[in-house]
PDB file of C-alpha atoms in Angstrom:
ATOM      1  CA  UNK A   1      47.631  11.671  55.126  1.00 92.00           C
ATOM      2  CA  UNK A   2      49.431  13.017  52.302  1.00 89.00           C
ATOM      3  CA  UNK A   3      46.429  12.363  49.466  1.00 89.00           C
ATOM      4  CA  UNK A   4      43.397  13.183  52.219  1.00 92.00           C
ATOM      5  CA  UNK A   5      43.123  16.639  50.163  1.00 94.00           C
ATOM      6  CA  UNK A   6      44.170  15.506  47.076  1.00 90.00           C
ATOM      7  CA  UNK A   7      41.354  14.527  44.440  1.00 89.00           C
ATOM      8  CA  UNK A   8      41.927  10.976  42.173  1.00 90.00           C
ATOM      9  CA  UNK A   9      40.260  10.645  39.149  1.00 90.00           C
ATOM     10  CA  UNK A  10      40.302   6.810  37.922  1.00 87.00           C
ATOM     11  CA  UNK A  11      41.421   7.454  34.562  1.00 84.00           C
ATOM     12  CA  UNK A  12      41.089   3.538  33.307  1.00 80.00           C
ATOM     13  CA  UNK A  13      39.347   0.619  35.810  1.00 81.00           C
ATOM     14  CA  UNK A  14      36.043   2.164  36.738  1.00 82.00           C
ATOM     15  CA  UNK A  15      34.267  -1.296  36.631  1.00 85.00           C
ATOM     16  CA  UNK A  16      36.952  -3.182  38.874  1.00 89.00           C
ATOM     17  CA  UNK A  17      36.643  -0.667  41.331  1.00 90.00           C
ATOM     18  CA  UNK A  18      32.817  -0.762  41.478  1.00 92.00           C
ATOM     19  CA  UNK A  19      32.820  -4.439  41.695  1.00 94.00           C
ATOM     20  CA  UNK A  20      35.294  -4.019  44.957  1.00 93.00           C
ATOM     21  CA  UNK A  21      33.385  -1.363  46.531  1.00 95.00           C
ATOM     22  CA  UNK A  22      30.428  -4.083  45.697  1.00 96.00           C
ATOM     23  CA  UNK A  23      32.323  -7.104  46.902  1.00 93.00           C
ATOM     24  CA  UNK A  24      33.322  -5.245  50.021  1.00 94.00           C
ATOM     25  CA  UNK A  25      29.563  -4.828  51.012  1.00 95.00           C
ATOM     26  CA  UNK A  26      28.830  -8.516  50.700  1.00 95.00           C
ATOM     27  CA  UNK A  27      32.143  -9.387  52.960  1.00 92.00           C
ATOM     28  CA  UNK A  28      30.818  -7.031  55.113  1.00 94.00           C
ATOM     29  CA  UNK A  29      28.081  -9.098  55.908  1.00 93.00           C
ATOM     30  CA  UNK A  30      30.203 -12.376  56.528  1.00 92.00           C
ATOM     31  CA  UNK A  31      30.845 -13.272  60.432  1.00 90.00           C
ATOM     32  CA  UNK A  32      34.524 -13.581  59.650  1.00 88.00           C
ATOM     33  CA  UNK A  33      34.630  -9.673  59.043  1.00 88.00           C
ATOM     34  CA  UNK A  34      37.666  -8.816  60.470  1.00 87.00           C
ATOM     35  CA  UNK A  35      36.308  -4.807  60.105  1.00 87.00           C
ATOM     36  CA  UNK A  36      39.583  -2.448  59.503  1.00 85.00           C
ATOM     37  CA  UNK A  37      41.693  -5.474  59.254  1.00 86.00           C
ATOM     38  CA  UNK A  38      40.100  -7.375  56.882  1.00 88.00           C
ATOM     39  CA  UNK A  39      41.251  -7.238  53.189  1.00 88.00           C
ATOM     40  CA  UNK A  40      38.078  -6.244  51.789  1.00 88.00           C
ATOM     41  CA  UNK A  41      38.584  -2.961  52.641  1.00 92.00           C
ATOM     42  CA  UNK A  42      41.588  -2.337  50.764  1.00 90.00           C
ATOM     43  CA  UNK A  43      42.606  -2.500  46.968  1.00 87.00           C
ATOM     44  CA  UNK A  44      45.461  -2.099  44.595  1.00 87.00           C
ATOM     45  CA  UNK A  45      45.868   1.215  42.750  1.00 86.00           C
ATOM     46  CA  UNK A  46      48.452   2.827  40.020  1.00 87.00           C
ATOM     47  CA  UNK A  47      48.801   6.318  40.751  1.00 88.00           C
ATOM     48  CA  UNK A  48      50.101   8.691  38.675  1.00 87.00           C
ATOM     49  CA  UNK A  49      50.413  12.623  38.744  1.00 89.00           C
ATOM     50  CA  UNK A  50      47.841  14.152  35.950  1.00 87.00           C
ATOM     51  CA  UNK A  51      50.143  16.556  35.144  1.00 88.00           C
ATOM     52  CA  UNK A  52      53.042  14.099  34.376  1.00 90.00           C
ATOM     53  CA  UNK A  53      54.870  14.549  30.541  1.00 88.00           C
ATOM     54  CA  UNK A  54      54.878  10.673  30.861  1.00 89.00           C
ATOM     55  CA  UNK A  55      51.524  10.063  31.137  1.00 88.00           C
ATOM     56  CA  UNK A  56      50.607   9.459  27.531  1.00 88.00           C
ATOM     57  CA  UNK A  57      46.860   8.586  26.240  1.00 90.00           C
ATOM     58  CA  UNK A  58      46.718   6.921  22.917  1.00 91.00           C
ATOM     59  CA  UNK A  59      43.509   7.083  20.885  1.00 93.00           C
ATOM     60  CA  UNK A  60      41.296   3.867  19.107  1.00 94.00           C
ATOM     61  CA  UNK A  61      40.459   3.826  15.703  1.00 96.00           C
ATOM     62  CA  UNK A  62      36.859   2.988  14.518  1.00 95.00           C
ATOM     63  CA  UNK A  63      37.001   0.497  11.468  1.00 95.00           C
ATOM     64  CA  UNK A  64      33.464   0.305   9.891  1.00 95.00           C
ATOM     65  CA  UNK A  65      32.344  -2.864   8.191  1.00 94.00           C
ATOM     66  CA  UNK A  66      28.875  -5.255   7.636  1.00 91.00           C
ATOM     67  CA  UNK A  67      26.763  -2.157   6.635  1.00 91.00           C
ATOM     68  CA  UNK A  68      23.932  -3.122   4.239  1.00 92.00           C
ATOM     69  CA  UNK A  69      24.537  -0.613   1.033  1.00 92.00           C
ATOM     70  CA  UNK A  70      27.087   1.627   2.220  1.00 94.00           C
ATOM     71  CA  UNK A  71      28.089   4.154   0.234  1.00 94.00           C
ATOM     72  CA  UNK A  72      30.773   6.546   0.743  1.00 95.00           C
ATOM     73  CA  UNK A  73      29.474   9.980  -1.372  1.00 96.00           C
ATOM     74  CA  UNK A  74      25.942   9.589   0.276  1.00 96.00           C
ATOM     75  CA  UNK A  75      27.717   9.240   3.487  1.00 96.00           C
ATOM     76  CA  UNK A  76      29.541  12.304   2.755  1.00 97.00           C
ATOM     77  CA  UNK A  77      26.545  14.272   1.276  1.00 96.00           C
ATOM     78  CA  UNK A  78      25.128  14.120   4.700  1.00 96.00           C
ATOM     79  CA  UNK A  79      27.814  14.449   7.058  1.00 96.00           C
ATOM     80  CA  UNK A  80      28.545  17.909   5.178  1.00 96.00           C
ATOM     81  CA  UNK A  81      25.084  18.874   7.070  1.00 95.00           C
ATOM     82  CA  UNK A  82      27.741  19.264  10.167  1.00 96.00           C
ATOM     83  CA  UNK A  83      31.254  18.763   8.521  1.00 97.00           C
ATOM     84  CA  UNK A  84      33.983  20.838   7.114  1.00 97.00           C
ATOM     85  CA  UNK A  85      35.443  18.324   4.907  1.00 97.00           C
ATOM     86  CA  UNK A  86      39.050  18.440   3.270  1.00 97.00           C
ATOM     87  CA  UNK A  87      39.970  15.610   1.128  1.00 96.00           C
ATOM     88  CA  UNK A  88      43.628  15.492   0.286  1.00 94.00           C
ATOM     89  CA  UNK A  89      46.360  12.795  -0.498  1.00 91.00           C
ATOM     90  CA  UNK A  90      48.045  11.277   2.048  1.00 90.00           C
ATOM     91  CA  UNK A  91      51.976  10.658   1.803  1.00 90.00           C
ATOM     92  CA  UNK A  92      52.920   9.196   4.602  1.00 92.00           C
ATOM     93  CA  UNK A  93      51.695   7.772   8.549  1.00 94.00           C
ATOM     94  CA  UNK A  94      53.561  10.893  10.190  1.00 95.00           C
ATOM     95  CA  UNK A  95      51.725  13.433   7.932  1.00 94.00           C
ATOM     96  CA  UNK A  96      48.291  12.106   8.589  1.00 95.00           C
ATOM     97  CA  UNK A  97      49.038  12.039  12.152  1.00 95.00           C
ATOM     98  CA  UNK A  98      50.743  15.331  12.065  1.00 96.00           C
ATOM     99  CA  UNK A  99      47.389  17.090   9.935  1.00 96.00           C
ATOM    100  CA  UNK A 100      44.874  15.583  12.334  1.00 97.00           C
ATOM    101  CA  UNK A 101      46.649  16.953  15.078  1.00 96.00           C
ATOM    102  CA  UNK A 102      46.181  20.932  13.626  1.00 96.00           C
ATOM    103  CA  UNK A 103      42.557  19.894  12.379  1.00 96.00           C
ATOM    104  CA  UNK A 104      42.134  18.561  16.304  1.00 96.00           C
ATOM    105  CA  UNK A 105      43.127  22.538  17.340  1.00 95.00           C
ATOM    106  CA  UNK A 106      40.289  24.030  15.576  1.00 94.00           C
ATOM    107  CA  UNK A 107      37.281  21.359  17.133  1.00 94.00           C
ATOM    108  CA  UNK A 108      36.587  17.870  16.972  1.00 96.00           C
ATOM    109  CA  UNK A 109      38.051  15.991  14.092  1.00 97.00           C
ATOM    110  CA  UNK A 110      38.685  12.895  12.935  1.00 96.00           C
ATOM    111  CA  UNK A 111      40.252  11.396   9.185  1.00 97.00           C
ATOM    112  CA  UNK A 112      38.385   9.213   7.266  1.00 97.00           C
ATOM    113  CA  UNK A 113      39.679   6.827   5.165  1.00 96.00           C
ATOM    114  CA  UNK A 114      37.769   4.783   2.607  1.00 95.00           C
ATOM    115  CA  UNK A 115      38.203   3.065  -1.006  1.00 91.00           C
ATOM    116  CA  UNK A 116      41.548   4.756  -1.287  1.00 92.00           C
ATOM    117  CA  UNK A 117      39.784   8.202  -0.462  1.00 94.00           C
ATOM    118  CA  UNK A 118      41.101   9.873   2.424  1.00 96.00           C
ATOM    119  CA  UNK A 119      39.029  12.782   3.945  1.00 97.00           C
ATOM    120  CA  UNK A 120      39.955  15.472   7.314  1.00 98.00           C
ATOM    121  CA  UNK A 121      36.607  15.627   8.656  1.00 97.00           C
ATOM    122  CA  UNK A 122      35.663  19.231  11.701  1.00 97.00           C
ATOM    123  CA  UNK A 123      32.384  19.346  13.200  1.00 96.00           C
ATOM    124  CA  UNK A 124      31.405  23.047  12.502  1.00 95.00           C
ATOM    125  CA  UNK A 125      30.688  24.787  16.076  1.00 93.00           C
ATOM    126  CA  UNK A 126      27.141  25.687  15.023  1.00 93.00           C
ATOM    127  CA  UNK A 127      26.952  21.610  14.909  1.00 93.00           C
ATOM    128  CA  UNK A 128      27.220  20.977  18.462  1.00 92.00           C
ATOM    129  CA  UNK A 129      23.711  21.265  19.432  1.00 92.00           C
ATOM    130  CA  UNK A 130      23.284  18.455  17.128  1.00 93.00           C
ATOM    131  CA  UNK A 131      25.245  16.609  19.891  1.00 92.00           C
ATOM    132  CA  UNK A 132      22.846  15.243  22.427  1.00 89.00           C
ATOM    133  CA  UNK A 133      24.166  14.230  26.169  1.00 89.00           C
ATOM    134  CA  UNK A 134      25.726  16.290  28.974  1.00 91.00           C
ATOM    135  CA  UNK A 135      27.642  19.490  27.776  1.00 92.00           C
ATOM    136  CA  UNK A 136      30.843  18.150  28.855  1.00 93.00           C
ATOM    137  CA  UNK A 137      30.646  15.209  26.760  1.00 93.00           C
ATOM    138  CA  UNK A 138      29.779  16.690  23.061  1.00 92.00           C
ATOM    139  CA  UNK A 139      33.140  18.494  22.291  1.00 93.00           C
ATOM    140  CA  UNK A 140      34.765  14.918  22.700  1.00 94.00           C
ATOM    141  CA  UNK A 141      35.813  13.545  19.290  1.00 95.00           C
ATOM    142  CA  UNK A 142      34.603  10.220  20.418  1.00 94.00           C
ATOM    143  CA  UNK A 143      31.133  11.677  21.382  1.00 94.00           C
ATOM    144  CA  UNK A 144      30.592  13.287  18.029  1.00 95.00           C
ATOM    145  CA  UNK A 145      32.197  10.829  15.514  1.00 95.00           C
ATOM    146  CA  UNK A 146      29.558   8.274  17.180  1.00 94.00           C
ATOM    147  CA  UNK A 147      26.643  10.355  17.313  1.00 93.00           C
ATOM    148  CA  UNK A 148      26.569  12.370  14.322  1.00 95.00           C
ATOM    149  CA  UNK A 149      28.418  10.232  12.128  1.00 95.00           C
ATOM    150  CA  UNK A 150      27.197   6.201  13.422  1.00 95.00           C
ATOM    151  CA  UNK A 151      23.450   6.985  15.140  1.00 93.00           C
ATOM    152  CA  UNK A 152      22.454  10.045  12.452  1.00 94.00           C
ATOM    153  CA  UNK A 153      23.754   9.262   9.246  1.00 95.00           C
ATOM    154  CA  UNK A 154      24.421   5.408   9.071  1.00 94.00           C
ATOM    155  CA  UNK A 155      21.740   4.525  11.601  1.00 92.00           C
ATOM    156  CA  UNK A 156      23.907   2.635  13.642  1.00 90.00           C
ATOM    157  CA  UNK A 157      22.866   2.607  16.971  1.00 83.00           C
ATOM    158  CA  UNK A 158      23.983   2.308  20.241  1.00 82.00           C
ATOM    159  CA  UNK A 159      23.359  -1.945  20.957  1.00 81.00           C
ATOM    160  CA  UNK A 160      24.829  -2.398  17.759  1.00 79.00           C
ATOM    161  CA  UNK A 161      28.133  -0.237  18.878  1.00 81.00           C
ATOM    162  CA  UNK A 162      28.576  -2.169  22.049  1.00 79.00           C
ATOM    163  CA  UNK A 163      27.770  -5.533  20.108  1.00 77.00           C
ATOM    164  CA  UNK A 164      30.764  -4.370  17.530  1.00 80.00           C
ATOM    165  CA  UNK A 165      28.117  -5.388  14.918  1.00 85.00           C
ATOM    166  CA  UNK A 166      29.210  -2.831  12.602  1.00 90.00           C
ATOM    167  CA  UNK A 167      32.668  -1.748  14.526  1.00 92.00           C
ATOM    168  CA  UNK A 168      35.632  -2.996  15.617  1.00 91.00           C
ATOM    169  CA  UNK A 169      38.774  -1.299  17.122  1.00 93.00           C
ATOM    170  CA  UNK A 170      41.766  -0.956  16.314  1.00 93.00           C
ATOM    171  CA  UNK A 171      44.685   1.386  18.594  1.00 91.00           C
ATOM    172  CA  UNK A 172      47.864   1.299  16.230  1.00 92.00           C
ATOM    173  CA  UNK A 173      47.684   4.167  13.763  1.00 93.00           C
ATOM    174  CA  UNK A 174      49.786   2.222  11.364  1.00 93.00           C
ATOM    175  CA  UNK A 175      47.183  -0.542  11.291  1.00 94.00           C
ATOM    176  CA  UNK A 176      44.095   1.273  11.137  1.00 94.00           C
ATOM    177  CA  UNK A 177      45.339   3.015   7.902  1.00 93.00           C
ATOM    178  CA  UNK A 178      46.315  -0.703   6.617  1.00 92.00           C
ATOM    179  CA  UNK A 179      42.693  -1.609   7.446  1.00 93.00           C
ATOM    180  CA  UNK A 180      41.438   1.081   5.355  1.00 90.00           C
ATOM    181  CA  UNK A 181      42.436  -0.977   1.988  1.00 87.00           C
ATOM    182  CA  UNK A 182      39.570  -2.748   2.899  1.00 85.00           C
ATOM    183  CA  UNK A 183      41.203  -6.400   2.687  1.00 87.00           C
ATOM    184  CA  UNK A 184      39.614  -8.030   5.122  1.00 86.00           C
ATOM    185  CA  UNK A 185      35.925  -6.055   3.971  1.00 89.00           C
ATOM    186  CA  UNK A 186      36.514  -2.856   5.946  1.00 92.00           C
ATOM    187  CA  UNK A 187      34.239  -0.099   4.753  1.00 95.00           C
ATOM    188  CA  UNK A 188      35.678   2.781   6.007  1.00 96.00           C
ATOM    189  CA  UNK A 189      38.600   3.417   8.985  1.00 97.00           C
ATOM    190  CA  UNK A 190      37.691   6.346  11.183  1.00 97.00           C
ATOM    191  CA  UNK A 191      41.406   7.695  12.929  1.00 97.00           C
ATOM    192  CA  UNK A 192      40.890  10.095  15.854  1.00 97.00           C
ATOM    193  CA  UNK A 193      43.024  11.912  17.974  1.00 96.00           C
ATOM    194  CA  UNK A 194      44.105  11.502  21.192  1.00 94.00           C
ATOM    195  CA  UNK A 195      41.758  12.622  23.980  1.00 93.00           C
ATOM    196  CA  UNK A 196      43.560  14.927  26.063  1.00 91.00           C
ATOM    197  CA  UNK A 197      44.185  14.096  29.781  1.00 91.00           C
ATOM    198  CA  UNK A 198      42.195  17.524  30.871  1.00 92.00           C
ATOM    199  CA  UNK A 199      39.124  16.230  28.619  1.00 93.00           C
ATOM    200  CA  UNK A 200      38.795  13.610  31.581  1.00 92.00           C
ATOM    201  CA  UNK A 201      39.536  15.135  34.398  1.00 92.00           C
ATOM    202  CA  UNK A 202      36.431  17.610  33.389  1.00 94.00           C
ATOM    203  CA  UNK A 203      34.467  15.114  32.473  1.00 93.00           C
ATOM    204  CA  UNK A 204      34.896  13.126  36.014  1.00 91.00           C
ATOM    205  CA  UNK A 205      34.605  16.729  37.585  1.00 93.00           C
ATOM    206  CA  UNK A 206      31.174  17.008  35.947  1.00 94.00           C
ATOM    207  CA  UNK A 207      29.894  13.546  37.622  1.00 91.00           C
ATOM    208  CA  UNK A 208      30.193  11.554  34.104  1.00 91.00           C
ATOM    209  CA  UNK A 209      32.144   8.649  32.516  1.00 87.00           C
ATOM    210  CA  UNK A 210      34.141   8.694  29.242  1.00 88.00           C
ATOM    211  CA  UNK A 211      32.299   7.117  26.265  1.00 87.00           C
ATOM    212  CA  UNK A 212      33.514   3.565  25.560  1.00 84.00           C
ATOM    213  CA  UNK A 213      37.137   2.869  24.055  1.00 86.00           C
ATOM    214  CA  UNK A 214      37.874   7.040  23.874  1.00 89.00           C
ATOM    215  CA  UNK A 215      40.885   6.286  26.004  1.00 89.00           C
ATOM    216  CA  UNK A 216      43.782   3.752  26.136  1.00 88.00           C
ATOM    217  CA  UNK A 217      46.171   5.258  29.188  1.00 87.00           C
ATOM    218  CA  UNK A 218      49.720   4.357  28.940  1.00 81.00           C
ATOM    219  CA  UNK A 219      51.342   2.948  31.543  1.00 74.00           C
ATOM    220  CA  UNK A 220      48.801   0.534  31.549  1.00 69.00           C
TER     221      UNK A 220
END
């Protein structure tokens, strides 16, 4: 009664609850049904007002490794195609965060980080068409760091992404800029921003899904 004109958008579990609306269908069918009664027809969910200061979404940082000859000023050369690029000396965690955050204001941005080179990277708005996929979807950080930056100029595509061939993730800030000394044979770290809670409730109002690993809600 009190949520019937209320609207819930899952933020985080959109696979568990498709696999329960599945799983309910197929208990549906057994001749122990117990119809209203029956436990199939009800699952546990965390809800939590959208507008609450607590809510908190943290980004996750791309770390790019394994690619055949890569090399960071021809990367640059063509992401400048699409890219206002600022390179400038980091001095601490808190700054870098702090700078992305007033690049983030202006459009989609994202800090790259590579062989002790570190780089404030803003898709220029004439860019977006570049974007393919719904309209909703290419102002998303996410959306553009992996198509104009992975698919168009390092011609990784999207099996490879979801096979973490050439990726891997990383969600502390404080690690990702570790991982860009390359140790371990990182190429490049790619730090992002945090999407913001309204960038998925419009999404989700426009019938779509967030792109993979573009949120990590907190409470989990």
């Amino acid at each position: 009664r009190l949520l019937r004109d209320k609207r819930i958008y899952i933020a985080d579990g959109h696979h568990r609850y498709e696999t329960m609306l599945a799983l309910r269908e197929e208990w549906r069918r057994e001749p122990s049904y117990r119809g209203n009664d029956s436990a199939a027809e009800y699952g546990s969910i965390f809800l939590c007002n959208a507008r609450d200061p607590g809510l908190v979404v943290f980004p996750t940082h791309r770390v790019l490794h394994s690619v055949a000859g890569f090399d960071l000023d021809a990367l640059l050369r063509k992401l400048g195609e699409h890219f206002d690029i600022v390179e400038t000396a980091l001095t601490s965690q808190e700054v870098a965060q702090a700078t992305l955050r007033e690049y983030g204001e202006r459009g989609p941005s994202f800090l790259l980080c590579s062989g002790g080179r570190s780089l404030f990277l803003t898709r220029r708005p004439e860019a977006r068409a570049a974007v393919g996929g719904p309209a909703v979807l290419r102002d998303l950080d996410v959306t553009v760091l992996h198509a104009l930056v992975f698919e168009q100029a390092l011609g990784i595509d999207r099996a490879a992404q979801e096979a973490q061939t050439n990726l891997r993730y990383l969600k502390d800030f404080g690690q990702a800029l570790q991982a860009a000394a390359g140790r371990d044979g990182e190429q490049a770290v790619f730090l992002l921003n945090p999407t913001r809670v309204e960038q998925v409730m419009s999404v989700a109002e426009a019938g779509e899904v967030m792109p993979q690993k573009s949120t990590y809600f907190f409470p989990k």
